[in-house]
């Protein structure tokens, strides 16, 4: 162990604030020689009696880590440090290094009874030890030490009760927090249910609208006819291409055609039979155009719907 125990002649409540602990570490810094590489750290503060407490510390050095408790005790117990200890640690009544005992040390300690105890009494104390793995018998001499041990036990009991009370308070606070969290969780679950319901309604409405806007059979037939007409007009070598070719031919041979027309009008004329045949042909084409025009007039609404959808 690298820790040391310092016993101070004041109550543990005197070190309950961070400011008081900083003052104590500053005093230890002065006792340790005011070396900036050496720092004292408070581990625990344990009340012993109403006017006595125990402070557990360890000291570190930059580059070396924790300083051994025995070496630190030897440094603090040196006569040269007596004056500075009295000045900075005026209320410190005892300094004890906390050293962990190994198996051999424990065996050696139990093998010989302490002063004032017979071998039978010491052996009986070892037998009566309720926890031989964690506890060792310790001699107490006189009423003063017995009363001191009793006071320590009472103080330890009060400390444990206080700690238990703090734990109970924290448990109650945690239970309240859990209750609030459960309430929020219930609210979130309800909101999630409502949100899922709204999403389902939106999906159902969108599907319903898609079915309502479906194309009817008549519209499909009309669309098929229009697509057929578009293919007949726009397909390669069909009506549109032929008209373009004819237009290009007429434009490129305009003068020659006009001359030939003039010559034909001067020297040739249609006979009556040719004129009648041409008239009949034009009449048939006019009838076909009238039929197409009537069909479009009868289906003008459908045609407008299809044109809007294409736009």
C-alpha positions as protocol buffer text, in pm:
chain_id: "A"
residue {
  index: 1
  type: UNK
  ca { x: 0 y: 0 z: 0 }
}
residue {
  index: 2
  type: UNK
  ca { x: 115 y: 355 z: -76 }
}
residue {
  index: 3
  type: UNK
  ca { x: -126 y: 532 z: 161 }
}
residue {
  index: 4
  type: UNK
  ca { x: -75 y: 700 z: 496 }
}
residue {
  index: 5
  type: UNK
  ca { x: -315 y: 767 z: 782 }
}
residue {
  index: 6
  type: UNK
  ca { x: -308 y: 1107 z: 952 }
}
residue {
  index: 7
  type: UNK
  ca { x: -509 y: 1151 z: 1271 }
}
residue {
  index: 8
  type: UNK
  ca { x: -628 y: 1507 z: 1337 }
}
residue {
  index: 9
  type: UNK
  ca { x: -768 y: 1657 z: 1651 }
}
residue {
  index: 10
  type: UNK
  ca { x: -1084 y: 1798 z: 1490 }
}
residue {
  index: 11
  type: UNK
  ca { x: -1412 y: 1658 z: 1361 }
}
residue {
  index: 12
  type: UNK
  ca { x: -1459 y: 1517 z: 1013 }
}
residue {
  index: 13
  type: UNK
  ca { x: -1721 y: 1785 z: 944 }
}
residue {
  index: 14
  type: UNK
  ca { x: -1439 y: 2040 z: 946 }
}
residue {
  index: 15
  type: UNK
  ca { x: -1321 y: 1890 z: 615 }
}
residue {
  index: 16
  type: UNK
  ca { x: -1664 y: 1854 z: 457 }
}
residue {
  index: 17
  type: UNK
  ca { x: -1612 y: 2141 z: 211 }
}
residue {
  index: 18
  type: UNK
  ca { x: -1376 y: 2150 z: -83 }
}
residue {
  index: 19
  type: UNK
  ca { x: -1221 y: 2471 z: 46 }
}
residue {
  index: 20
  type: UNK
  ca { x: -1113 y: 2308 z: 373 }
}
residue {
  index: 21
  type: UNK
  ca { x: -966 y: 2011 z: 185 }
}
residue {
  index: 22
  type: UNK
  ca { x: -766 y: 2245 z: -36 }
}
residue {
  index: 23
  type: UNK
  ca { x: -627 y: 2412 z: 276 }
}
residue {
  index: 24
  type: UNK
  ca { x: -518 y: 2074 z: 410 }
}
residue {
  index: 25
  type: UNK
  ca { x: -346 y: 1978 z: 83 }
}
residue {
  index: 26
  type: UNK
  ca { x: -170 y: 2316 z: 82 }
}
residue {
  index: 27
  type: UNK
  ca { x: -42 y: 2247 z: 434 }
}
residue {
  index: 28
  type: UNK
  ca { x: 79 y: 1903 z: 326 }
}
residue {
  index: 29
  type: UNK
  ca { x: 250 y: 2064 z: 26 }
}
residue {
  index: 30
  type: UNK
  ca { x: 444 y: 2290 z: 264 }
}
residue {
  index: 31
  type: UNK
  ca { x: 537 y: 1997 z: 489 }
}
residue {
  index: 32
  type: UNK
  ca { x: 659 y: 1799 z: 186 }
}
residue {
  index: 33
  type: UNK
  ca { x: 911 y: 2071 z: 103 }
}
residue {
  index: 34
  type: UNK
  ca { x: 707 y: 2277 z: -146 }
}
residue {
  index: 35
  type: UNK
  ca { x: 839 y: 2069 z: -431 }
}
residue {
  index: 36
  type: UNK
  ca { x: 624 y: 2144 z: -741 }
}
residue {
  index: 37
  type: UNK
  ca { x: 671 y: 1784 z: -859 }
}
residue {
  index: 38
  type: UNK
  ca { x: 527 y: 1639 z: -536 }
}
residue {
  index: 39
  type: UNK
  ca { x: 151 y: 1643 z: -473 }
}
residue {
  index: 40
  type: UNK
  ca { x: -61 y: 1509 z: -187 }
}
residue {
  index: 41
  type: UNK
  ca { x: -403 y: 1355 z: -258 }
}
residue {
  index: 42
  type: UNK
  ca { x: -682 y: 1296 z: -6 }
}
residue {
  index: 43
  type: UNK
  ca { x: -839 y: 951 z: -40 }
}
residue {
  index: 44
  type: UNK
  ca { x: -1083 y: 930 z: 249 }
}
residue {
  index: 45
  type: UNK
  ca { x: -1189 y: 1114 z: 564 }
}
residue {
  index: 46
  type: UNK
  ca { x: -1320 y: 891 z: 842 }
}
residue {
  index: 47
  type: UNK
  ca { x: -1459 y: 1022 z: 1173 }
}
residue {
  index: 48
  type: UNK
  ca { x: -1319 y: 846 z: 1480 }
}
residue {
  index: 49
  type: UNK
  ca { x: -1485 y: 1040 z: 1761 }
}
residue {
  index: 50
  type: UNK
  ca { x: -1668 y: 1368 z: 1794 }
}
residue {
  index: 51
  type: UNK
  ca { x: -1338 y: 1557 z: 1803 }
}
residue {
  index: 52
  type: UNK
  ca { x: -1107 y: 1320 z: 1617 }
}
residue {
  index: 53
  type: UNK
  ca { x: -1092 y: 1215 z: 1253 }
}
residue {
  index: 54
  type: UNK
  ca { x: -869 y: 1007 z: 1031 }
}
residue {
  index: 55
  type: UNK
  ca { x: -746 y: 1131 z: 691 }
}
residue {
  index: 56
  type: UNK
  ca { x: -607 y: 885 z: 439 }
}
residue {
  index: 57
  type: UNK
  ca { x: -369 y: 1033 z: 181 }
}
residue {
  index: 58
  type: UNK
  ca { x: -116 y: 930 z: -80 }
}
residue {
  index: 59
  type: UNK
  ca { x: 164 y: 1133 z: -238 }
}
residue {
  index: 60
  type: UNK
  ca { x: 276 y: 1129 z: -601 }
}
residue {
  index: 61
  type: UNK
  ca { x: 590 y: 1257 z: -766 }
}
residue {
  index: 62
  type: UNK
  ca { x: 616 y: 1353 z: -1131 }
}
residue {
  index: 63
  type: UNK
  ca { x: 804 y: 1083 z: -1318 }
}
residue {
  index: 64
  type: UNK
  ca { x: 795 y: 835 z: -1027 }
}
residue {
  index: 65
  type: UNK
  ca { x: 426 y: 785 z: -947 }
}
residue {
  index: 66
  type: UNK
  ca { x: 311 y: 706 z: -594 }
}
residue {
  index: 67
  type: UNK
  ca { x: 568 y: 730 z: -316 }
}
residue {
  index: 68
  type: UNK
  ca { x: 603 y: 429 z: -86 }
}
residue {
  index: 69
  type: UNK
  ca { x: 420 y: 475 z: 245 }
}
residue {
  index: 70
  type: UNK
  ca { x: 721 y: 369 z: 455 }
}
residue {
  index: 71
  type: UNK
  ca { x: 953 y: 608 z: 273 }
}
residue {
  index: 72
  type: UNK
  ca { x: 701 y: 889 z: 312 }
}
residue {
  index: 73
  type: UNK
  ca { x: 659 y: 812 z: 682 }
}
residue {
  index: 74
  type: UNK
  ca { x: 1036 y: 813 z: 731 }
}
residue {
  index: 75
  type: UNK
  ca { x: 1056 y: 1151 z: 559 }
}
residue {
  index: 76
  type: UNK
  ca { x: 775 y: 1304 z: 766 }
}
residue {
  index: 77
  type: UNK
  ca { x: 898 y: 1148 z: 1091 }
}
residue {
  index: 78
  type: UNK
  ca { x: 1246 y: 1293 z: 1050 }
}
residue {
  index: 79
  type: UNK
  ca { x: 1342 y: 1540 z: 1327 }
}
residue {
  index: 80
  type: UNK
  ca { x: 1410 y: 1808 z: 1067 }
}
residue {
  index: 81
  type: UNK
  ca { x: 1040 y: 1807 z: 976 }
}
residue {
  index: 82
  type: UNK
  ca { x: 915 y: 1844 z: 1334 }
}
residue {
  index: 83
  type: UNK
  ca { x: 894 y: 2225 z: 1332 }
}
residue {
  index: 84
  type: UNK
  ca { x: 720 y: 2250 z: 996 }
}
residue {
  index: 85
  type: UNK
  ca { x: 473 y: 1980 z: 1103 }
}
residue {
  index: 86
  type: UNK
  ca { x: 389 y: 2169 z: 1420 }
}
residue {
  index: 87
  type: UNK
  ca { x: 344 y: 2488 z: 1220 }
}
residue {
  index: 88
  type: UNK
  ca { x: 143 y: 2356 z: 924 }
}
residue {
  index: 89
  type: UNK
  ca { x: -21 y: 2047 z: 1078 }
}
residue {
  index: 90
  type: UNK
  ca { x: -79 y: 2178 z: 1427 }
}
residue {
  index: 91
  type: UNK
  ca { x: -376 y: 1951 z: 1499 }
}
residue {
  index: 92
  type: UNK
  ca { x: -218 y: 1634 z: 1359 }
}
residue {
  index: 93
  type: UNK
  ca { x: -170 y: 1395 z: 1652 }
}
residue {
  index: 94
  type: UNK
  ca { x: -48 y: 1082 z: 1473 }
}
residue {
  index: 95
  type: UNK
  ca { x: 94 y: 971 z: 1138 }
}
residue {
  index: 96
  type: UNK
  ca { x: 80 y: 601 z: 1054 }
}
residue {
  index: 97
  type: UNK
  ca { x: 183 y: 433 z: 727 }
}
residue {
  index: 98
  type: UNK
  ca { x: -78 y: 195 z: 591 }
}
residue {
  index: 99
  type: UNK
  ca { x: 110 y: -119 z: 498 }
}
residue {
  index: 100
  type: UNK
  ca { x: -57 y: -424 z: 354 }
}
residue {
  index: 101
  type: UNK
  ca { x: 34 y: -741 z: 541 }
}
residue {
  index: 102
  type: UNK
  ca { x: 120 y: -1047 z: 338 }
}
residue {
  index: 103
  type: UNK
  ca { x: 58 y: -1405 z: 445 }
}
residue {
  index: 104
  type: UNK
  ca { x: 392 y: -1435 z: 623 }
}
residue {
  index: 105
  type: UNK
  ca { x: 334 y: -1112 z: 816 }
}
residue {
  index: 106
  type: UNK
  ca { x: -10 y: -1231 z: 930 }
}
residue {
  index: 107
  type: UNK
  ca { x: 129 y: -1568 z: 1033 }
}
residue {
  index: 108
  type: UNK
  ca { x: 409 y: -1402 z: 1229 }
}
residue {
  index: 109
  type: UNK
  ca { x: 161 y: -1163 z: 1396 }
}
residue {
  index: 110
  type: UNK
  ca { x: -69 y: -1445 z: 1506 }
}
residue {
  index: 111
  type: UNK
  ca { x: 210 y: -1675 z: 1621 }
}
residue {
  index: 112
  type: UNK
  ca { x: 313 y: -1465 z: 1923 }
}
residue {
  index: 113
  type: UNK
  ca { x: 63 y: -1313 z: 2169 }
}
residue {
  index: 114
  type: UNK
  ca { x: 89 y: -938 z: 2235 }
}
residue {
  index: 115
  type: UNK
  ca { x: 209 y: -797 z: 2562 }
}
residue {
  index: 116
  type: UNK
  ca { x: -28 y: -865 z: 2852 }
}
residue {
  index: 117
  type: UNK
  ca { x: -202 y: -1165 z: 2689 }
}
residue {
  index: 118
  type: UNK
  ca { x: -133 y: -1531 z: 2753 }
}
residue {
  index: 119
  type: UNK
  ca { x: -101 y: -1783 z: 2474 }
}
residue {
  index: 120
  type: UNK
  ca { x: -436 y: -1938 z: 2563 }
}
residue {
  index: 121
  type: UNK
  ca { x: -613 y: -1600 z: 2557 }
}
residue {
  index: 122
  type: UNK
  ca { x: -454 y: -1510 z: 2225 }
}
residue {
  index: 123
  type: UNK
  ca { x: -535 y: -1851 z: 2078 }
}
residue {
  index: 124
  type: UNK
  ca { x: -896 y: -1814 z: 2194 }
}
residue {
  index: 125
  type: UNK
  ca { x: -914 y: -1469 z: 2036 }
}
residue {
  index: 126
  type: UNK
  ca { x: -797 y: -1621 z: 1708 }
}
residue {
  index: 127
  type: UNK
  ca { x: -1061 y: -1894 z: 1732 }
}
residue {
  index: 128
  type: UNK
  ca { x: -1336 y: -1641 z: 1811 }
}
residue {
  index: 129
  type: UNK
  ca { x: -1251 y: -1429 z: 1506 }
}
residue {
  index: 130
  type: UNK
  ca { x: -1580 y: -1412 z: 1306 }
}
residue {
  index: 131
  type: UNK
  ca { x: -1407 y: -1339 z: 973 }
}
residue {
  index: 132
  type: UNK
  ca { x: -1059 y: -1484 z: 961 }
}
residue {
  index: 133
  type: UNK
  ca { x: -1013 y: -1387 z: 595 }
}
residue {
  index: 134
  type: UNK
  ca { x: -1059 y: -1014 z: 652 }
}
residue {
  index: 135
  type: UNK
  ca { x: -1017 y: -952 z: 1028 }
}
residue {
  index: 136
  type: UNK
  ca { x: -737 y: -993 z: 1281 }
}
residue {
  index: 137
  type: UNK
  ca { x: -757 y: -988 z: 1661 }
}
residue {
  index: 138
  type: UNK
  ca { x: -626 y: -663 z: 1808 }
}
residue {
  index: 139
  type: UNK
  ca { x: -527 y: -607 z: 2172 }
}
residue {
  index: 140
  type: UNK
  ca { x: -693 y: -332 z: 2376 }
}
residue {
  index: 141
  type: UNK
  ca { x: -539 y: -217 z: 2705 }
}
residue {
  index: 142
  type: UNK
  ca { x: -740 y: -48 z: 2974 }
}
residue {
  index: 143
  type: UNK
  ca { x: -1069 y: 131 z: 2987 }
}
residue {
  index: 144
  type: UNK
  ca { x: -946 y: 432 z: 2791 }
}
residue {
  index: 145
  type: UNK
  ca { x: -862 y: 231 z: 2481 }
}
residue {
  index: 146
  type: UNK
  ca { x: -1182 y: 32 z: 2518 }
}
residue {
  index: 147
  type: UNK
  ca { x: -1386 y: 351 z: 2539 }
}
residue {
  index: 148
  type: UNK
  ca { x: -1195 y: 493 z: 2245 }
}
residue {
  index: 149
  type: UNK
  ca { x: -1275 y: 183 z: 2039 }
}
residue {
  index: 150
  type: UNK
  ca { x: -1639 y: 206 z: 2145 }
}
residue {
  index: 151
  type: UNK
  ca { x: -1653 y: 571 z: 2038 }
}
residue {
  index: 152
  type: UNK
  ca { x: -1501 y: 478 z: 1705 }
}
residue {
  index: 153
  type: UNK
  ca { x: -1756 y: 204 z: 1654 }
}
residue {
  index: 154
  type: UNK
  ca { x: -2041 y: 439 z: 1740 }
}
residue {
  index: 155
  type: UNK
  ca { x: -1904 y: 699 z: 1503 }
}
residue {
  index: 156
  type: UNK
  ca { x: -1862 y: 438 z: 1233 }
}
residue {
  index: 157
  type: UNK
  ca { x: -2220 y: 327 z: 1294 }
}
residue {
  index: 158
  type: UNK
  ca { x: -2344 y: 684 z: 1255 }
}
residue {
  index: 159
  type: UNK
  ca { x: -2138 y: 725 z: 941 }
}
residue {
  index: 160
  type: UNK
  ca { x: -2282 y: 407 z: 793 }
}
residue {
  index: 161
  type: UNK
  ca { x: -2633 y: 513 z: 887 }
}
residue {
  index: 162
  type: UNK
  ca { x: -2575 y: 848 z: 723 }
}
residue {
  index: 163
  type: UNK
  ca { x: -2444 y: 678 z: 413 }
}
residue {
  index: 164
  type: UNK
  ca { x: -2744 y: 445 z: 415 }
}
residue {
  index: 165
  type: UNK
  ca { x: -2976 y: 745 z: 447 }
}
residue {
  index: 166
  type: UNK
  ca { x: -2805 y: 911 z: 153 }
}
residue {
  index: 167
  type: UNK
  ca { x: -2843 y: 592 z: -48 }
}
residue {
  index: 168
  type: UNK
  ca { x: -3212 y: 575 z: 41 }
}
residue {
  index: 169
  type: UNK
  ca { x: -3258 y: 936 z: -67 }
}
residue {
  index: 170
  type: UNK
  ca { x: -3081 y: 864 z: -393 }
}
residue {
  index: 171
  type: UNK
  ca { x: -3296 y: 554 z: -437 }
}
residue {
  index: 172
  type: UNK
  ca { x: -3613 y: 759 z: -389 }
}
residue {
  index: 173
  type: UNK
  ca { x: -3488 y: 1018 z: -635 }
}
residue {
  index: 174
  type: UNK
  ca { x: -3403 y: 745 z: -883 }
}
residue {
  index: 175
  type: UNK
  ca { x: -3748 y: 592 z: -838 }
}
residue {
  index: 176
  type: UNK
  ca { x: -3910 y: 930 z: -906 }
}
residue {
  index: 177
  type: UNK
  ca { x: -3693 y: 974 z: -1214 }
}
residue {
  index: 178
  type: UNK
  ca { x: -3790 y: 628 z: -1335 }
}
residue {
  index: 179
  type: UNK
  ca { x: -4156 y: 710 z: -1281 }
}
residue {
  index: 180
  type: UNK
  ca { x: -4120 y: 1030 z: -1482 }
}
residue {
  index: 181
  type: UNK
  ca { x: -3936 y: 842 z: -1756 }
}
residue {
  index: 182
  type: UNK
  ca { x: -4211 y: 581 z: -1767 }
}
residue {
  index: 183
  type: UNK
  ca { x: -4468 y: 859 z: -1799 }
}
residue {
  index: 184
  type: UNK
  ca { x: -4275 y: 1015 z: -2085 }
}
residue {
  index: 185
  type: UNK
  ca { x: -4236 y: 672 z: -2243 }
}
residue {
  index: 186
  type: UNK
  ca { x: -4612 y: 621 z: -2227 }
}
residue {
  index: 187
  type: UNK
  ca { x: -4667 y: 962 z: -2389 }
}
residue {
  index: 188
  type: UNK
  ca { x: -4417 y: 881 z: -2664 }
}
residue {
  index: 189
  type: UNK
  ca { x: -4586 y: 547 z: -2729 }
}
residue {
  index: 190
  type: UNK
  ca { x: -4925 y: 716 z: -2761 }
}
residue {
  index: 191
  type: UNK
  ca { x: -4779 y: 975 z: -2998 }
}
residue {
  index: 192
  type: UNK
  ca { x: -4620 y: 696 z: -3201 }
}
residue {
  index: 193
  type: UNK
  ca { x: -4956 y: 516 z: -3226 }
}
residue {
  index: 194
  type: UNK
  ca { x: -5129 y: 833 z: -3346 }
}
residue {
  index: 195
  type: UNK
  ca { x: -4851 y: 897 z: -3595 }
}
residue {
  index: 196
  type: UNK
  ca { x: -4872 y: 543 z: -3733 }
}
residue {
  index: 197
  type: UNK
  ca { x: -5251 y: 581 z: -3766 }
}
residue {
  index: 198
  type: UNK
  ca { x: -5211 y: 907 z: -3957 }
}
residue {
  index: 199
  type: UNK
  ca { x: -4951 y: 752 z: -4187 }
}
residue {
  index: 200
  type: UNK
  ca { x: -5188 y: 463 z: -4263 }
}
residue {
  index: 201
  type: UNK
  ca { x: -5466 y: 710 z: -4340 }
}
residue {
  index: 202
  type: UNK
  ca { x: -5240 y: 902 z: -4578 }
}
residue {
  index: 203
  type: UNK
  ca { x: -5134 y: 581 z: -4755 }
}
residue {
  index: 204
  type: UNK
  ca { x: -5496 y: 467 z: -4785 }
}
residue {
  index: 205
  type: UNK
  ca { x: -5603 y: 806 z: -4922 }
}
residue {
  index: 206
  type: UNK
  ca { x: -5323 y: 806 z: -5178 }
}
residue {
  index: 207
  type: UNK
  ca { x: -5421 y: 456 z: -5298 }
}
residue {
  index: 208
  type: UNK
  ca { x: -5784 y: 560 z: -5315 }
}
residue {
  index: 209
  type: UNK
  ca { x: -5698 y: 864 z: -5525 }
}
residue {
  index: 210
  type: UNK
  ca { x: -5488 y: 653 z: -5759 }
}
residue {
  index: 211
  type: UNK
  ca { x: -5781 y: 416 z: -5815 }
}
residue {
  index: 212
  type: UNK
  ca { x: -6025 y: 703 z: -5867 }
}
residue {
  index: 213
  type: UNK
  ca { x: -5800 y: 857 z: -6132 }
}
residue {
  index: 214
  type: UNK
  ca { x: -5770 y: 532 z: -6328 }
}
residue {
  index: 215
  type: UNK
  ca { x: -5824 y: 547 z: -6707 }
}
residue {
  index: 216
  type: UNK
  ca { x: -6160 y: 414 z: -6829 }
}
residue {
  index: 217
  type: UNK
  ca { x: -6204 y: 157 z: -7108 }
}
residue {
  index: 218
  type: UNK
  ca { x: -6326 y: 420 z: -7356 }
}
residue {
  index: 219
  type: UNK
  ca { x: -6026 y: 639 z: -7282 }
}
residue {
  index: 220
  type: UNK
  ca { x: -5794 y: 345 z: -7334 }
}
residue {
  index: 221
  type: UNK
  ca { x: -5955 y: 271 z: -7671 }
}
residue {
  index: 222
  type: UNK
  ca { x: -5929 y: 633 z: -7779 }
}
residue {
  index: 223
  type: UNK
  ca { x: -5567 y: 647 z: -7662 }
}
residue {
  index: 224
  type: UNK
  ca { x: -5493 y: 335 z: -7865 }
}
residue {
  index: 225
  type: UNK
  ca { x: -5649 y: 491 z: -8174 }
}
residue {
  index: 226
  type: UNK
  ca { x: -5452 y: 811 z: -8132 }
}
residue {
  index: 227
  type: UNK
  ca { x: -5131 y: 614 z: -8089 }
}
residue {
  index: 228
  type: UNK
  ca { x: -5210 y: 422 z: -8410 }
}
residue {
  index: 229
  type: UNK
  ca { x: -5271 y: 747 z: -8597 }
}
residue {
  index: 230
  type: UNK
  ca { x: -4949 y: 891 z: -8457 }
}
residue {
  index: 231
  type: UNK
  ca { x: -4759 y: 584 z: -8579 }
}
residue {
  index: 232
  type: UNK
  ca { x: -4915 y: 609 z: -8924 }
}
residue {
  index: 233
  type: UNK
  ca { x: -4829 y: 976 z: -8948 }
}
residue {
  index: 234
  type: UNK
  ca { x: -4485 y: 987 z: -8786 }
}
residue {
  index: 235
  type: UNK
  ca { x: -4338 y: 645 z: -8868 }
}
residue {
  index: 236
  type: UNK
  ca { x: -4055 y: 632 z: -9125 }
}
residue {
  index: 237
  type: UNK
  ca { x: -4170 y: 642 z: -9490 }
}
residue {
  index: 238
  type: UNK
  ca { x: -4524 y: 722 z: -9380 }
}
residue {
  index: 239
  type: UNK
  ca { x: -4746 y: 1024 z: -9438 }
}
residue {
  index: 240
  type: UNK
  ca { x: -4528 y: 1282 z: -9264 }
}
residue {
  index: 241
  type: UNK
  ca { x: -4212 y: 1177 z: -9446 }
}
residue {
  index: 242
  type: UNK
  ca { x: -4391 y: 1162 z: -9779 }
}
residue {
  index: 243
  type: UNK
  ca { x: -4531 y: 1511 z: -9734 }
}
residue {
  index: 244
  type: UNK
  ca { x: -4186 y: 1640 z: -9644 }
}
residue {
  index: 245
  type: UNK
  ca { x: -4033 y: 1473 z: -9948 }
}
residue {
  index: 246
  type: UNK
  ca { x: -4306 y: 1611 z: -10172 }
}
residue {
  index: 247
  type: UNK
  ca { x: -4258 y: 1957 z: -10025 }
}
residue {
  index: 248
  type: UNK
  ca { x: -3885 y: 1940 z: -10084 }
}
residue {
  index: 249
  type: UNK
  ca { x: -3939 y: 1820 z: -10442 }
}
residue {
  index: 250
  type: UNK
  ca { x: -4184 y: 2098 z: -10518 }
}
residue {
  index: 251
  type: UNK
  ca { x: -3958 y: 2362 z: -10368 }
}
residue {
  index: 252
  type: UNK
  ca { x: -3649 y: 2241 z: -10553 }
}
residue {
  index: 253
  type: UNK
  ca { x: -3833 y: 2205 z: -10888 }
}
residue {
  index: 254
  type: UNK
  ca { x: -4057 y: 2505 z: -10860 }
}
residue {
  index: 255
  type: UNK
  ca { x: -3946 y: 2682 z: -11179 }
}
residue {
  index: 256
  type: UNK
  ca { x: -3951 y: 2368 z: -11392 }
}
residue {
  index: 257
  type: UNK
  ca { x: -4294 y: 2269 z: -11269 }
}
residue {
  index: 258
  type: UNK
  ca { x: -4429 y: 2617 z: -11333 }
}
residue {
  index: 259
  type: UNK
  ca { x: -4293 y: 2607 z: -11689 }
}
residue {
  index: 260
  type: UNK
  ca { x: -4441 y: 2264 z: -11748 }
}
residue {
  index: 261
  type: UNK
  ca { x: -4770 y: 2383 z: -11602 }
}
residue {
  index: 262
  type: UNK
  ca { x: -4769 y: 2679 z: -11837 }
}
residue {
  index: 263
  type: UNK
  ca { x: -4690 y: 2460 z: -12134 }
}
residue {
  index: 264
  type: UNK
  ca { x: -4956 y: 2211 z: -12033 }
}
residue {
  index: 265
  type: UNK
  ca { x: -5215 y: 2483 z: -11997 }
}
residue {
  index: 266
  type: UNK
  ca { x: -5125 y: 2615 z: -12339 }
}
residue {
  index: 267
  type: UNK
  ca { x: -5114 y: 2285 z: -12527 }
}
residue {
  index: 268
  type: UNK
  ca { x: -5311 y: 2035 z: -12323 }
}
residue {
  index: 269
  type: UNK
  ca { x: -5640 y: 2030 z: -12139 }
}
residue {
  index: 270
  type: UNK
  ca { x: -5835 y: 1759 z: -11960 }
}
residue {
  index: 271
  type: UNK
  ca { x: -6101 y: 1578 z: -12146 }
}
residue {
  index: 272
  type: UNK
  ca { x: -6452 y: 1557 z: -12011 }
}
residue {
  index: 273
  type: UNK
  ca { x: -6400 y: 1198 z: -11896 }
}
residue {
  index: 274
  type: UNK
  ca { x: -6079 y: 1286 z: -11715 }
}
residue {
  index: 275
  type: UNK
  ca { x: -6247 y: 1584 z: -11551 }
}
residue {
  index: 276
  type: UNK
  ca { x: -6539 y: 1368 z: -11438 }
}
residue {
  index: 277
  type: UNK
  ca { x: -6305 y: 1100 z: -11298 }
}
residue {
  index: 278
  type: UNK
  ca { x: -6104 y: 1361 z: -11112 }
}
residue {
  index: 279
  type: UNK
  ca { x: -6422 y: 1513 z: -10975 }
}
residue {
  index: 280
  type: UNK
  ca { x: -6545 y: 1174 z: -10854 }
}
residue {
  index: 281
  type: UNK
  ca { x: -6212 y: 1108 z: -10685 }
}
residue {
  index: 282
  type: UNK
  ca { x: -6217 y: 1443 z: -10510 }
}
residue {
  index: 283
  type: UNK
  ca { x: -6575 y: 1385 z: -10396 }
}
residue {
  index: 284
  type: UNK
  ca { x: -6483 y: 1051 z: -10241 }
}
residue {
  index: 285
  type: UNK
  ca { x: -6190 y: 1210 z: -10058 }
}
residue {
  index: 286
  type: UNK
  ca { x: -6420 y: 1487 z: -9939 }
}
residue {
  index: 287
  type: UNK
  ca { x: -6662 y: 1229 z: -9803 }
}
residue {
  index: 288
  type: UNK
  ca { x: -6380 y: 1055 z: -9618 }
}
residue {
  index: 289
  type: UNK
  ca { x: -6272 y: 1384 z: -9468 }
}
residue {
  index: 290
  type: UNK
  ca { x: -6630 y: 1457 z: -9361 }
}
residue {
  index: 291
  type: UNK
  ca { x: -6653 y: 1118 z: -9190 }
}
residue {
  index: 292
  type: UNK
  ca { x: -6328 y: 1185 z: -9000 }
}
residue {
  index: 293
  type: UNK
  ca { x: -6449 y: 1533 z: -8907 }
}
residue {
  index: 294
  type: UNK
  ca { x: -6780 y: 1398 z: -8777 }
}
residue {
  index: 295
  type: UNK
  ca { x: -6602 y: 1130 z: -8574 }
}
residue {
  index: 296
  type: UNK
  ca { x: -6378 y: 1390 z: -8415 }
}
residue {
  index: 297
  type: UNK
  ca { x: -6674 y: 1613 z: -8340 }
}
residue {
  index: 298
  type: UNK
  ca { x: -6858 y: 1327 z: -8171 }
}
residue {
  index: 299
  type: UNK
  ca { x: -6555 y: 1242 z: -7956 }
}
residue {
  index: 300
  type: UNK
  ca { x: -6433 y: 1596 z: -7897 }
}
residue {
  index: 301
  type: UNK
  ca { x: -6449 y: 1557 z: -7514 }
}
residue {
  index: 302
  type: UNK
  ca { x: -6238 y: 1244 z: -7518 }
}
residue {
  index: 303
  type: UNK
  ca { x: -5987 y: 1405 z: -7750 }
}
residue {
  index: 304
  type: UNK
  ca { x: -5955 y: 1707 z: -7523 }
}
residue {
  index: 305
  type: UNK
  ca { x: -5899 y: 1481 z: -7218 }
}
residue {
  index: 306
  type: UNK
  ca { x: -5624 y: 1290 z: -7395 }
}
residue {
  index: 307
  type: UNK
  ca { x: -5459 y: 1610 z: -7513 }
}
residue {
  index: 308
  type: UNK
  ca { x: -5458 y: 1746 z: -7156 }
}
residue {
  index: 309
  type: UNK
  ca { x: -5300 y: 1426 z: -7024 }
}
residue {
  index: 310
  type: UNK
  ca { x: -5028 y: 1442 z: -7291 }
}
residue {
  index: 311
  type: UNK
  ca { x: -4953 y: 1802 z: -7193 }
}
